[in-house]
XYZ file of C-alpha atoms in Angstrom:
410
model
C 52.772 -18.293 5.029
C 50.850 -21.399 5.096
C 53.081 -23.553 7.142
C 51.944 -20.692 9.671
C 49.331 -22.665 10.520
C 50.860 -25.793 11.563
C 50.138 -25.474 15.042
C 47.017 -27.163 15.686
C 46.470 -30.730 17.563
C 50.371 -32.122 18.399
C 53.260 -29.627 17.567
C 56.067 -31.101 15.013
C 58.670 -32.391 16.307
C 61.875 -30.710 14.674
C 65.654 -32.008 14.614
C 66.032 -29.651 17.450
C 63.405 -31.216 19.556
C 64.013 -35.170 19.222
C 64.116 -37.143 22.370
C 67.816 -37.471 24.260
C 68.550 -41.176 25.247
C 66.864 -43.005 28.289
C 68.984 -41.966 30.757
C 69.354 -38.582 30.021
C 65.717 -38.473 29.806
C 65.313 -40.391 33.111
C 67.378 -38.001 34.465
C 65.648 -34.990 33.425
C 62.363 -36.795 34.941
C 64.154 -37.679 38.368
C 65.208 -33.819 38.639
C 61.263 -32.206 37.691
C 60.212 -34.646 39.641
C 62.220 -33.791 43.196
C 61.827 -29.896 42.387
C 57.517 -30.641 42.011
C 57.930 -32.159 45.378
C 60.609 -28.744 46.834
C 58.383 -25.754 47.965
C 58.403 -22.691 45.296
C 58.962 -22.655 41.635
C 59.934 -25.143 39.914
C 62.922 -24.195 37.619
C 62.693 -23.849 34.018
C 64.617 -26.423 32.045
C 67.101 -24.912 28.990
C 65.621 -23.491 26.565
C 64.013 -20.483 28.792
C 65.209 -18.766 31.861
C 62.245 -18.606 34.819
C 60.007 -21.017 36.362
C 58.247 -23.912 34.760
C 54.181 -23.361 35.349
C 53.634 -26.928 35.737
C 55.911 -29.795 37.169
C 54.668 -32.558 34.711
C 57.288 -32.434 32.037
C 54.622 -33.933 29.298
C 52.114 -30.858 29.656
C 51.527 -29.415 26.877
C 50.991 -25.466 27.445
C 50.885 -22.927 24.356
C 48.805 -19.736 24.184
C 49.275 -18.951 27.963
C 47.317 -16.001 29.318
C 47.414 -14.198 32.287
C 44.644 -12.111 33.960
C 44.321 -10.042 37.359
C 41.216 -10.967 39.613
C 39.477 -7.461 39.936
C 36.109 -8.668 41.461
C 34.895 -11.330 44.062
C 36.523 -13.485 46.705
C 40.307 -14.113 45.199
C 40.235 -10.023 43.963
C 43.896 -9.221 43.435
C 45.013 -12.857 43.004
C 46.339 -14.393 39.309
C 44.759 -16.521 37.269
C 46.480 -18.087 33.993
C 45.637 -20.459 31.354
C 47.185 -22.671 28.770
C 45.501 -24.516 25.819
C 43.481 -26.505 25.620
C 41.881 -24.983 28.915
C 43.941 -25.617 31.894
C 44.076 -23.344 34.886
C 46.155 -22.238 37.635
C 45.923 -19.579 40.511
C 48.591 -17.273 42.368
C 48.389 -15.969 45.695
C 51.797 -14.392 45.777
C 51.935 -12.309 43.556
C 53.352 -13.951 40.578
C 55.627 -15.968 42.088
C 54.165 -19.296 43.084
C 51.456 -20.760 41.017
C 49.056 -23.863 41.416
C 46.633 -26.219 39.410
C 43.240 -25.192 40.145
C 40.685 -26.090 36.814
C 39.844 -26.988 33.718
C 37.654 -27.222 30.648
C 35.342 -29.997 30.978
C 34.183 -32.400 28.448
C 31.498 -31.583 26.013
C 30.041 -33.536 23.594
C 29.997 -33.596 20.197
C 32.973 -31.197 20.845
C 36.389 -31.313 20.990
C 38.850 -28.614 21.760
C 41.595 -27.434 19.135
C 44.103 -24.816 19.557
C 44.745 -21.435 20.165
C 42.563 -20.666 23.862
C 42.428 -17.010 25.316
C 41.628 -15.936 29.379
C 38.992 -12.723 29.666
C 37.932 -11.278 33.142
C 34.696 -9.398 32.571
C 35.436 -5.450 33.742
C 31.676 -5.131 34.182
C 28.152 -6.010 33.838
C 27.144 -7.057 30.590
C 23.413 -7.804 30.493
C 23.270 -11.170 31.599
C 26.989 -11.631 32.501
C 28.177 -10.259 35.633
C 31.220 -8.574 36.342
C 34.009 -10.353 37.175
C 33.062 -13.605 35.352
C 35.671 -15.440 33.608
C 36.024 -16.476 30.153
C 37.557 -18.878 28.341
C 37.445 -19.445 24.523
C 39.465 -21.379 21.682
C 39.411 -23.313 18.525
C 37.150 -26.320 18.377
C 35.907 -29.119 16.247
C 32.220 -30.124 16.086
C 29.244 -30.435 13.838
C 27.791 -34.053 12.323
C 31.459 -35.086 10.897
C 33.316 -33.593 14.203
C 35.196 -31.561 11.202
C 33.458 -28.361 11.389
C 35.577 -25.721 13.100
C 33.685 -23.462 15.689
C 34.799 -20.650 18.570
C 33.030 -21.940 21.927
C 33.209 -20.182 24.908
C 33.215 -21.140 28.938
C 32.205 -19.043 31.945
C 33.593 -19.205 35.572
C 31.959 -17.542 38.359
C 34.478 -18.974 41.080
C 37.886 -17.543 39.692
C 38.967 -20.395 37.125
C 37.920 -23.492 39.215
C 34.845 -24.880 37.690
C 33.792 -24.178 34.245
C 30.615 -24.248 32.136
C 29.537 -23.852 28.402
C 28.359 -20.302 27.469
C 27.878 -19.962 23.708
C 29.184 -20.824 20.456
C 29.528 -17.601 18.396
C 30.771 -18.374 15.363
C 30.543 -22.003 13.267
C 31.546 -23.136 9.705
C 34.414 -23.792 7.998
C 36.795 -26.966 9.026
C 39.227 -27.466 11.933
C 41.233 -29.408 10.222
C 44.523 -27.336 9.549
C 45.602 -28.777 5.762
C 41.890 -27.294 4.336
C 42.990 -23.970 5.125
C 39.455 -23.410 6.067
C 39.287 -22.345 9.833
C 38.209 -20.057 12.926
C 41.066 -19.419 15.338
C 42.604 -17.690 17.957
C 39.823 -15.422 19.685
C 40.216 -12.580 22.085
C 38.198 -10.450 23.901
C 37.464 -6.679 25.061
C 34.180 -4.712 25.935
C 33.549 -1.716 23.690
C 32.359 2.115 24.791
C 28.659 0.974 24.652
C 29.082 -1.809 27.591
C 29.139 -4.469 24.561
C 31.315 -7.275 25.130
C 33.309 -7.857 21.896
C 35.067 -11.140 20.351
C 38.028 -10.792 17.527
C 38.930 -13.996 15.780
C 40.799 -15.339 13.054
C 39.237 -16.063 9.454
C 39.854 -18.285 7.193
C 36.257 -19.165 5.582
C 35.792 -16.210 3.624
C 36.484 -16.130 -0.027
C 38.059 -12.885 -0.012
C 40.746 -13.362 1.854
C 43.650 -16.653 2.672
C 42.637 -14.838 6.155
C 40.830 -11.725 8.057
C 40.076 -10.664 11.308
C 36.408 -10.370 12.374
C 34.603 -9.544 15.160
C 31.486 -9.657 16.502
C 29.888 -8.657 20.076
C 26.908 -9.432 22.927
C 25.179 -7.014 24.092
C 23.298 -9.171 26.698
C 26.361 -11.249 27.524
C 24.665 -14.233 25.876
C 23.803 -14.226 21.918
C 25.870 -12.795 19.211
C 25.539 -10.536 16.379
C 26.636 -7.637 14.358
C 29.900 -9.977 12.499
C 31.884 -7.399 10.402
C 35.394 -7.414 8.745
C 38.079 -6.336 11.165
C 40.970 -6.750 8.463
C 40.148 -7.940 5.248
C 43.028 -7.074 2.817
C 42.742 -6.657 -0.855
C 45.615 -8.711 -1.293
C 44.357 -12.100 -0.990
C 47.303 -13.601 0.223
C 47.741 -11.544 3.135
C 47.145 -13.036 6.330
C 46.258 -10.941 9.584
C 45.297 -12.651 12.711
C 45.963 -12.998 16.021
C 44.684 -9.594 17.724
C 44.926 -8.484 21.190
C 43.274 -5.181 21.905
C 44.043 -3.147 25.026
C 42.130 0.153 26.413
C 44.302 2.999 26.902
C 44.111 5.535 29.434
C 43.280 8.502 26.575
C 40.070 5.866 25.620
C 41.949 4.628 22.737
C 41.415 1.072 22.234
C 44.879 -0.521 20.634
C 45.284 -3.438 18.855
C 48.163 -5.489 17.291
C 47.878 -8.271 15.466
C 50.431 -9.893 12.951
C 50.024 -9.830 8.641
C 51.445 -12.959 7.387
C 51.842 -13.445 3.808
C 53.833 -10.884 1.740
C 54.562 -9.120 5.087
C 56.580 -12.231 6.745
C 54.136 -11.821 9.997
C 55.578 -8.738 10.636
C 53.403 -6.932 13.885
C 50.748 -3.842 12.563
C 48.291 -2.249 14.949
C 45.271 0.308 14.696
C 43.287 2.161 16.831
C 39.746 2.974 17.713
C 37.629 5.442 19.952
C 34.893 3.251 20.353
C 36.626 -0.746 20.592
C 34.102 -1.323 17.982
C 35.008 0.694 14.781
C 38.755 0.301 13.599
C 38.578 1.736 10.161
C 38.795 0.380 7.175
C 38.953 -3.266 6.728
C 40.889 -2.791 4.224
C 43.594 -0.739 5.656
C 46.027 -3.390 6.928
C 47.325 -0.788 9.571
C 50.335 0.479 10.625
C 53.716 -1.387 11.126
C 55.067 -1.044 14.745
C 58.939 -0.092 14.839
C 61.602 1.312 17.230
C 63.488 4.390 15.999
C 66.227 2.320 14.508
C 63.942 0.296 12.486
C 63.792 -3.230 14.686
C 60.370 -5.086 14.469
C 58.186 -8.032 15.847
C 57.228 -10.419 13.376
C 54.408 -13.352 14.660
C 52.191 -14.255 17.532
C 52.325 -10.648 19.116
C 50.062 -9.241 22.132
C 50.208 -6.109 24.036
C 48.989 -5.048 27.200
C 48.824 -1.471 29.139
C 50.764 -1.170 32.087
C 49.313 1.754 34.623
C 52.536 1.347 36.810
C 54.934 1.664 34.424
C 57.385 5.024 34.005
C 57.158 6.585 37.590
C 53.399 5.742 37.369
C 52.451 7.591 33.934
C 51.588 4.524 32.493
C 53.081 2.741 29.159
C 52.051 0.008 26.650
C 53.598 -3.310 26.259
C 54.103 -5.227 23.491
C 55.685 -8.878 22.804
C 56.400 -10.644 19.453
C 57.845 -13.849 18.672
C 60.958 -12.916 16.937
C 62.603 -9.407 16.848
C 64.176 -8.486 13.315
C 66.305 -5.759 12.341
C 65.760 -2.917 10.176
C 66.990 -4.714 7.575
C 64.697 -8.042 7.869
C 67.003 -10.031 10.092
C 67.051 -11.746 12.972
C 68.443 -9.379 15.883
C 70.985 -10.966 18.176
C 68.501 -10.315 21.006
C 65.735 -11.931 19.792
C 63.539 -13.760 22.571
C 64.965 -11.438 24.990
C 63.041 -7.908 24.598
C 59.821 -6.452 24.658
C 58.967 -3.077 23.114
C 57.299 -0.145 25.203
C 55.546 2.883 24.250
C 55.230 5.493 27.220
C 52.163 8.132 25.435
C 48.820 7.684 26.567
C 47.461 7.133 23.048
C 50.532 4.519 21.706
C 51.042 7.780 19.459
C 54.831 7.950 20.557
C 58.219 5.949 20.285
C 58.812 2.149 20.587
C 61.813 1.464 22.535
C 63.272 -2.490 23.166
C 63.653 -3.083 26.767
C 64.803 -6.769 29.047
C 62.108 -9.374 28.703
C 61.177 -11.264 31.975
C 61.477 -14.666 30.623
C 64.114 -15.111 27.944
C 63.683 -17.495 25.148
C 66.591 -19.314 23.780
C 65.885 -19.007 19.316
C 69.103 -19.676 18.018
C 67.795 -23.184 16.905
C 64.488 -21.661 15.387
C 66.217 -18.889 12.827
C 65.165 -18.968 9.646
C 61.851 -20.167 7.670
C 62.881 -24.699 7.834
C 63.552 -24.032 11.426
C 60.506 -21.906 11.870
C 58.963 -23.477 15.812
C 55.343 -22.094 16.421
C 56.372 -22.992 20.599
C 58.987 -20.932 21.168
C 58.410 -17.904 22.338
C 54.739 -17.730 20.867
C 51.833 -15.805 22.032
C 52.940 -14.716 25.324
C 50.978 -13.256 28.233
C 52.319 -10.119 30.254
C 50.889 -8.866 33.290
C 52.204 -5.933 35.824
C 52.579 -6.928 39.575
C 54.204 -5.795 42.644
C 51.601 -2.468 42.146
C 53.335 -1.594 38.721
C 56.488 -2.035 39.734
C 57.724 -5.454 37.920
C 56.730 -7.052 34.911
C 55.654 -10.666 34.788
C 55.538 -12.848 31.835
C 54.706 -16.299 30.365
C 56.240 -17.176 27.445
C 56.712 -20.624 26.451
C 59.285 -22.542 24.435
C 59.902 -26.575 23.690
C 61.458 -28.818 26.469
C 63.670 -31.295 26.985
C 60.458 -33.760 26.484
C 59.717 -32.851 22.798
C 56.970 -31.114 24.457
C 55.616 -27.444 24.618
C 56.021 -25.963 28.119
C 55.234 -22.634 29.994
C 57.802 -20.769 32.034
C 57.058 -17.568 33.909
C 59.271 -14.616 35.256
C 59.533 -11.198 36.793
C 61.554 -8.043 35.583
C 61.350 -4.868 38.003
C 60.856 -1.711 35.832
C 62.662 0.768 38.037
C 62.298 4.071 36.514
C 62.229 3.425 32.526
């Protein structure tokens, strides 16, 4: 589905989205405005239940992520990101969060779409553990046309940011050729490599594939292979997120646009490096009654979750039923799997942040804001859930709001 794709740069503006009249709007502005200045969150406006990351109403805030400091002086706080490379911190847990970075300027460079958050788990070579990385869609080269995946480091927890490397380069960044490198993500494989997935689109073979490619002295790159590369050409995977599982099983789920409608497919590996086949488009993930994710999924293991055994998370844009529809609760759900190798059942349970999609049903109302991409995290020591999901405000505009769910005893 080509019109997948229309994402980059500003997001349409739908019949759903339009501007309301001045005063409403002044309104709206008057009322984010006095709850910026209020101590705690600032409330969500409709659209999405929670707390609105940031009090300017204009920011702009897709692909959030969300990542747990494990190493150095802010260990245990929250950092999380929106694109194009903005950056705030919580101290509390989850429930209050500030401003504290961003990507700087570069020239010759300018940033795209589609950014992803990465705390190093350990040393590799050159990069020390605990080092954060950012990376996203970018346009460069001699026409500023050329699309490229360029990566920053932090060494101070998200507040100041410098250029690492550009991995991958060729094609074009801009959307219409069809011709691009998008949406990275991150992991470091059994052999202490540190590992980059991305997006495809200038390969022959394929309308898209996932590659990958690694460092194994946390500076140059090497060793690009096929991830998924269908035999169908018009199949579409992209967007993986890969998570380590207790067993050593790394997971990872990714949607196959195309024929498949975007529906959400994962596969495994032993070693984070080899996941089969390229080929092999994977397996589709599916509750017992037959509901399903389709777009803009990620997953993420939770080590608190059922009375401490552990269980793996996974969010999707919309949830269908067995039958291809759109389920009543979609927005609202998440899907967890409680076996130690993602081996066992799917089963829907509350979402922390619920996404109102009743005006984004169906393919001419299709919104690649709402609900898109979001970022889960445990807190409270496993206890609660906390996501960022985003969905369009009142402002035409794409905004963040995050939320906690307690688990209890699921």
């Amino acid at each position: 589905m080509l019109y997948h794709y229309n994402k980059y740069g500003v997001l349409p503006v739908t019949t759903n989205s339009l501007a309301k009249p001045f005063l409403v709007v002044l309104l709206c502005c008057l009322i984010i405005r006095s709850a910026a200045l209020a101590q705690g969150p600032i409330q969500a406006v409709p659209g999405a239940s929670g707390n609105s990351l940031d009090p300017n109403p204009n920011q702009r805030a897709p692909y959030p992520r969300l990542v747990r400091i494990l190493h150095g002086e802010q260990r245990d706080g929250i950092v999380a990101s929106v694109s194009p490379g903005v950056f705030y911190e919580s101290r509390d847990d989850g429930r209050t969060f500030q401003e504290i970075g961003a990507i700087p300027s570069v020239e010759g460079i300018t940033p795209k779409c589609c950014g992803t958050l990465f705390e190093a788990p350990r040393q590799v070579g050159s990069l020390s553990e605990g080092t954060l990385l950012y990376a996203g869609s970018y346009c460069g080269g001699s026409d500023g046309k050329t699309a490229s995946i360029e990566i920053f480091a932090s060494i101070d927890d998200g507040r100041t940011w410098t250029h690492h490397s550009t991995p991958v380069q060729r094609g074009s960044c801009v959307s219409a050729e069809n011709d691009g490198l998008w949406e990275p993500e991150f992991e470091v494989d059994e052999e202490g490599a540190l590992v980059m997935f991305w997006s495809d689109e200038t390969d022959p073979c394929c309308s898209q594939k996932l590659a990958q490619m690694r460092s194994l002295d946390g500076t140059t790159w090497g060793d690009e292979q096929n991830t998924v590369a269908s035999k169908v050409r018009t199949d579409r995977p992209g967007m993986a997120t890969v998570s380590r599982l207790p067993s050593g099983i790394y997971f990872m789920s990714y949607e196959l646009c195309g024929p498949a409608a975007c529906t959400v497919f994962y596969r495994t590996s032993y070693d984070g490096w080899t996941f089969g086949v390229p080929s092999d488009t994977g397996q589709k993930i599916q509750t017992l009654s037959g509901e399903f994710f389709e777009h803009a999924p990620t997953n993420r293991w939770d080590a608190g979750f059922h009375q401490g055994e552990g269980a793996l998370l996974l969010v999707g844009q919309y949830l269908m039923t067995s039958g291809g529809a759109n389920a009543p609760n979609t927005g609202r759900v998440l899907f967890v799997n409680t076996s130690r190798d993602a081996s066992g059942e799917w089963k829907a349970i509350p979402a922390p942040v619920h996404v109102d999609m009743t005006p984004y049903l169906g393919k001419a109302n299709y919104n690649n804001c709402a609900n898109y991409s979001s970022a889960l995290l445990p807190v409270e020591r496993g206890s609660a859930l906390l996501e960022l999901a985003t969905a369009p405000s009142s402002l035409s505009t794409c905004g963040a709001y995050y939320d906690k769910e307690l688990l209890g005893e699921r």
